[in-house]
Short mmCIF file of C-alpha atoms in Angstrom, two decimals:
data_model
loop_
_atom_site.label_atom_id
_atom_site.label_comp_id
_atom_site.label_asym_id
_atom_site.label_seq_id
_atom_site.Cartn_x
_atom_site.Cartn_y
_atom_site.Cartn_z
CA TRP P 250 43.84 116.57 -177.34
CA LYS P 251 46.37 114.32 -179.01
CA ILE P 252 46.04 116.90 -182.13
CA THR P 253 45.81 120.27 -180.48
CA THR P 254 49.25 119.19 -178.74
CA PHE P 255 50.56 117.75 -182.48
CA GLU P 256 49.94 121.05 -183.47
CA LEU P 257 51.24 122.86 -180.39
CA GLU P 258 54.57 120.91 -180.35
CA ARG P 259 55.25 121.03 -184.43
CA ASN P 260 54.35 125.11 -183.72
CA ARG P 261 56.85 125.49 -180.93
CA HIS P 262 59.21 123.68 -182.88
CA SER P 263 59.08 125.04 -186.32
CA SER P 264 59.12 128.53 -184.23
CA ILE P 265 62.34 127.78 -182.73
CA LEU P 266 64.01 126.69 -186.07
CA ASN P 267 63.27 129.48 -187.62
CA LYS P 268 64.93 131.79 -184.89
CA LEU P 269 68.29 129.64 -185.11
CA GLY P 270 68.39 130.30 -188.71
CA ILE P 271 67.61 126.32 -190.18
CA ASN P 272 65.06 126.51 -192.69
CA LYS P 273 64.20 123.60 -195.73
CA ALA P 274 67.01 124.68 -197.55
CA ASN P 275 70.20 124.76 -195.02
CA TYR P 276 68.51 122.00 -192.55
CA LYS P 277 70.72 118.73 -193.74
CA SER P 278 73.63 121.62 -193.17
CA VAL P 279 72.74 122.11 -190.16
CA LEU P 280 72.88 118.27 -189.12
CA GLU P 281 76.30 118.10 -189.97
CA GLU P 282 77.54 120.73 -187.96
CA ASN P 283 79.64 120.00 -184.55
CA SER P 284 77.48 122.84 -182.76
CA PRO P 285 75.09 122.34 -180.04
CA ARG P 286 71.76 122.88 -182.31
CA GLY P 287 73.28 120.16 -185.26
CA ASN P 288 74.29 117.70 -181.95
CA TYR P 289 71.00 118.98 -180.55
CA PHE P 290 68.89 117.27 -183.61
CA ARG P 291 71.64 114.71 -184.76
CA LYS P 292 70.19 113.46 -181.09
CA LYS P 293 66.77 113.32 -182.13
CA ILE P 294 66.70 112.16 -185.24
CA ALA P 295 68.50 108.43 -183.30
CA ARG P 296 66.46 108.58 -180.28
CA GLN P 297 63.00 108.80 -182.03
CA GLU P 298 63.93 106.69 -185.10
CA ILE P 299 63.19 109.38 -187.31
CA VAL P 300 62.89 108.00 -190.62
CA ASP P 301 61.58 110.91 -192.54
CA GLU P 302 65.09 113.06 -192.52
CA SER P 303 63.57 116.01 -194.54
CA PHE P 304 62.64 119.71 -192.95
CA ASP P 305 58.71 118.96 -192.53
CA GLY P 306 59.43 114.84 -191.72
CA PHE P 307 61.47 116.04 -189.11
CA LEU P 308 58.92 118.35 -187.46
CA ASP P 309 55.84 115.79 -187.91
CA GLU P 310 57.70 113.16 -186.26
CA LEU P 311 59.17 114.89 -183.89
CA SER P 312 56.11 116.39 -182.85
CA ALA P 313 54.27 113.01 -183.12
CA ASN P 314 56.88 111.76 -180.64
CA ILE P 315 56.23 114.04 -178.47
CA VAL P 316 52.70 113.52 -178.28
CA ARG P 317 53.00 109.37 -177.91
CA ASN P 318 55.04 109.98 -175.07
CA GLN P 319 53.73 112.82 -173.22
CA VAL P 320 49.79 112.36 -173.59
CA PRO P 321 48.13 109.14 -172.23
CA ASN P 322 47.94 106.11 -174.71
CA TYR P 323 46.73 102.94 -173.35
CA GLU P 324 49.04 100.85 -176.55
CA TYR P 325 51.77 101.82 -174.49
CA ILE P 326 50.95 99.92 -171.22
CA GLY P 327 52.88 97.08 -172.14
CA ARG P 328 52.07 93.63 -172.72
CA THR P 329 51.91 92.74 -169.12
CA ALA P 330 49.58 95.08 -168.24
CA LYS P 331 47.20 94.20 -171.23
CA ALA P 332 46.59 90.95 -169.81
CA LEU P 333 46.24 92.39 -166.20
CA ARG P 334 43.63 94.47 -167.97
CA GLN P 335 41.33 91.44 -168.95
CA SER P 336 41.77 89.37 -166.05
CA PRO P 337 39.16 90.22 -163.39
CA PHE P 338 41.89 91.78 -161.20
CA GLY P 339 43.32 95.17 -161.93
CA ASN P 340 40.56 97.11 -164.47
CA PHE P 341 42.14 100.22 -163.85
CA ILE P 342 45.64 100.12 -164.31
CA ALA P 343 46.20 101.46 -167.82
CA PHE P 344 45.76 105.17 -165.83
CA PRO P 345 48.30 104.89 -163.45
CA LEU P 346 50.64 103.46 -165.50
CA GLU P 347 50.17 105.75 -168.37
CA ILE P 348 50.39 109.08 -165.93
CA MET P 349 53.34 107.87 -164.54
CA ARG P 350 55.12 107.10 -167.85
CA THR P 351 53.85 110.26 -170.01
CA GLY P 352 54.71 112.11 -166.13
CA ASN P 353 58.15 110.90 -166.66
CA ASN P 354 58.47 111.40 -170.02
CA ILE P 355 57.58 115.13 -169.45
CA ILE P 356 60.25 115.85 -166.73
CA SER P 357 62.54 114.12 -169.52
CA GLN P 358 62.17 115.92 -172.17
CA SER P 359 61.84 119.00 -170.16
CA ILE P 360 65.86 117.92 -169.64
CA ASP P 361 66.61 117.37 -172.77
CA GLU P 362 65.51 120.48 -174.16
CA ILE P 363 66.91 122.53 -170.79
CA THR P 364 70.60 121.16 -171.39
CA SER P 365 70.92 120.97 -175.18
CA GLY P 366 72.98 124.53 -175.04
CA ILE P 367 70.49 126.27 -177.28
CA PRO P 368 68.76 129.43 -175.29
CA GLU P 369 65.43 128.64 -177.21
CA LEU P 370 65.07 125.22 -176.54
CA LYS P 371 66.18 125.86 -172.17
CA ALA P 372 63.66 128.42 -172.60
CA LEU P 373 60.65 125.76 -173.57
CA GLY P 374 62.22 123.28 -171.40
CA LEU P 375 61.90 125.66 -168.53
CA ARG P 376 58.40 126.19 -169.81
CA ARG P 377 57.16 122.77 -169.97
CA LEU P 378 58.72 122.24 -166.40
CA LEU P 379 57.12 124.89 -165.03
CA SER P 380 53.48 123.83 -166.14
CA PHE P 381 54.25 120.00 -165.47
CA GLY P 382 54.82 121.18 -161.99
CA THR P 383 52.41 123.23 -161.59
CA THR P 384 49.76 121.11 -162.87
CA VAL P 385 51.31 118.12 -160.24
CA GLY P 386 51.64 120.29 -157.32
CA GLY P 387 50.93 123.64 -157.41
CA ILE P 388 47.74 123.71 -158.14
CA PRO P 389 46.81 121.87 -155.70
CA PHE P 390 48.05 122.84 -152.89
CA ALA P 391 47.29 126.51 -154.75
CA MET P 392 43.27 125.18 -154.57
CA THR P 393 43.86 124.19 -150.97
CA GLU P 394 45.59 128.03 -149.43
CA ILE P 395 42.50 129.50 -151.29
CA PHE P 396 39.31 127.74 -150.17
CA LYS P 397 40.95 127.47 -146.25
CA ALA P 398 40.88 130.92 -146.66
CA LYS P 399 37.65 131.63 -148.18
CA ASN P 400 36.28 129.41 -145.72
CA ASN P 401 38.11 130.67 -142.65
CA VAL P 402 39.38 127.14 -141.74
CA SER P 403 42.71 126.24 -140.07
CA ASP P 404 45.34 124.10 -140.52
CA GLU P 405 44.96 122.20 -137.16
CA GLU P 406 41.29 122.44 -138.27
CA MET P 407 42.46 120.42 -141.71
CA GLN P 408 44.12 117.82 -140.02
CA ALA P 409 41.30 116.96 -138.13
CA LEU P 410 39.16 116.52 -140.69
CA ARG P 411 41.58 113.92 -141.87
CA LYS P 412 40.95 111.57 -139.17
CA PHE P 413 37.30 111.17 -140.06
CA VAL P 414 37.60 111.24 -143.57
CA PRO P 415 36.83 108.11 -145.38
CA GLU P 416 39.60 105.85 -146.27
CA TRP P 417 40.09 106.50 -149.82
CA SER P 418 40.25 110.31 -149.03
CA LYS P 419 42.81 110.22 -146.59
CA ASN P 420 45.29 111.23 -148.85
CA SER P 421 43.57 112.76 -151.02
CA THR P 422 43.15 117.04 -151.68
CA LEU P 423 40.47 117.25 -149.94
CA LEU P 424 39.28 121.61 -150.21
CA PRO P 425 37.02 122.69 -147.44
CA VAL P 426 33.98 124.22 -149.16
CA GLY P 427 32.42 125.82 -146.00
CA ARG P 428 30.27 124.54 -143.42
CA ASP P 429 27.52 123.28 -141.74
CA GLU P 430 24.85 124.64 -139.61
CA ASN P 431 27.09 122.73 -136.67
CA GLY P 432 30.38 124.28 -137.58
CA TYR P 433 31.02 121.14 -138.66
CA ILE P 434 33.58 121.78 -142.13
CA LYS P 435 32.50 120.36 -145.37
CA TYR P 436 34.89 119.54 -148.23
CA ILE P 437 34.97 118.14 -151.40
CA ASP P 438 37.70 115.26 -152.72
CA PHE P 439 39.71 116.99 -155.22
CA SER P 440 41.96 114.16 -155.99
CA TYR P 441 38.44 112.13 -157.70
CA SER P 442 38.87 114.77 -160.64
CA ASN P 443 42.89 115.70 -160.64
CA ALA P 444 44.95 113.29 -163.80
CA TYR P 445 47.54 113.54 -161.89
CA ASP P 446 47.09 112.98 -158.77
CA THR P 447 48.77 109.48 -158.85
CA LEU P 448 52.14 111.68 -158.83
CA ILE P 449 51.93 113.10 -155.51
CA ARG P 450 49.54 110.82 -153.62
CA PRO P 451 52.39 108.89 -151.72
CA PHE P 452 53.82 112.19 -151.23
CA ASN P 453 50.76 113.38 -149.18
CA THR P 454 50.92 109.73 -147.55
CA VAL P 455 54.21 111.00 -146.06
CA VAL P 456 53.72 114.40 -144.98
CA ASN P 457 50.10 113.08 -143.45
CA ALA P 458 52.03 109.87 -141.77
CA ILE P 459 54.84 112.48 -140.03
CA SER P 460 52.26 115.33 -139.55
CA ALA P 461 50.28 112.51 -137.33
CA GLY P 462 53.03 111.29 -135.92
CA GLY P 463 55.22 112.70 -132.36
CA ALA P 464 57.83 115.12 -132.40
CA ASP P 465 60.91 112.74 -131.57
CA LYS P 466 63.12 111.44 -133.86
CA GLU P 467 62.29 107.56 -133.47
CA SER P 468 58.36 107.95 -133.69
CA THR P 469 59.00 110.53 -136.64
CA MET P 470 61.30 108.19 -138.43
CA GLU P 471 58.63 105.32 -137.84
CA SER P 472 55.56 107.53 -139.16
CA LEU P 473 57.67 108.48 -142.57
CA GLY P 474 58.54 104.49 -143.00
CA LYS P 475 54.92 103.97 -142.51
CA GLY P 476 54.20 106.77 -144.47
CA MET P 477 56.51 105.44 -147.46
CA GLN P 478 54.75 101.65 -147.06
CA GLU P 479 51.25 103.71 -147.42
CA GLY P 480 52.16 105.47 -150.13
CA ILE P 481 53.39 102.44 -152.25
CA THR P 482 50.39 99.89 -150.83
CA GLU P 483 47.92 103.09 -152.19
CA LEU P 484 49.82 103.67 -155.64
CA LEU P 485 49.59 99.38 -156.32
CA GLN P 486 45.64 99.05 -155.23
CA PRO P 487 44.96 99.42 -158.72
CA TYR P 488 46.75 96.55 -159.45
CA THR P 489 45.70 94.54 -157.26
CA SER P 490 41.81 95.36 -156.48
CA GLU P 491 39.51 93.07 -158.27
CA SER P 492 36.92 94.98 -160.58
CA ILE P 493 33.74 95.98 -159.38
CA PHE P 494 31.88 93.64 -160.98
CA THR P 495 34.32 90.72 -159.62
CA GLU P 496 33.60 92.48 -156.26
CA ALA P 497 29.84 92.33 -156.64
CA LEU P 498 29.83 88.52 -157.42
CA VAL P 499 32.58 87.45 -154.89
CA ASP P 500 29.99 89.31 -152.12
CA SER P 501 26.97 88.38 -153.37
CA THR P 502 27.90 84.26 -154.04
CA ILE P 503 30.26 83.50 -152.15
#
């Protein structure tokens, strides 16, 4: 996946440089220009600490930097997280941390490209942001609506379903897949296989809490506060819960 992403990003930026008329022959002079393209690439070299400032070296290091910061890499989770990962607690801490880090970096990269003043880079940034937004929020929403329509499940039934699902699925993306012989809804927990669920789960928690609250302002604000608290608690759970082995050991001995 990392190799594929590297080649994709290198091809993207190589194509953009060609469209801008930047090549091996004039690359150095472009970096000295007081223009949007010169300013953008100078900032990239300085911010990403690119050492090889040759044309091919710049493309390689720029693409590699994007891979390091936009594809999960467990070497970047920090010393505290690494120490916690080796302890009997928080054994799944690396994954949600990396999803949050890379998600933030994808948005930051998109903003850099959109505000670069270079039309070709702006188009790339918009595509990157749209793709990320679709992956994080659009796909779960679209799949839920498709399954609801296909199996004739209403919003009221989905809200009722959340009152009966297990605790760990309460704020998940639920897909209704049909009904049993008694007419009860059967579902699958899409969040189980959605890598970016960490980024949308707190939002779902808030929405569900508000939906379950009363209609007046006071109860709605109370639901909002409770939803935010539940969202943060759920997000931090991988950091504080014991590992499967430790839990089993404690349950069987103490």
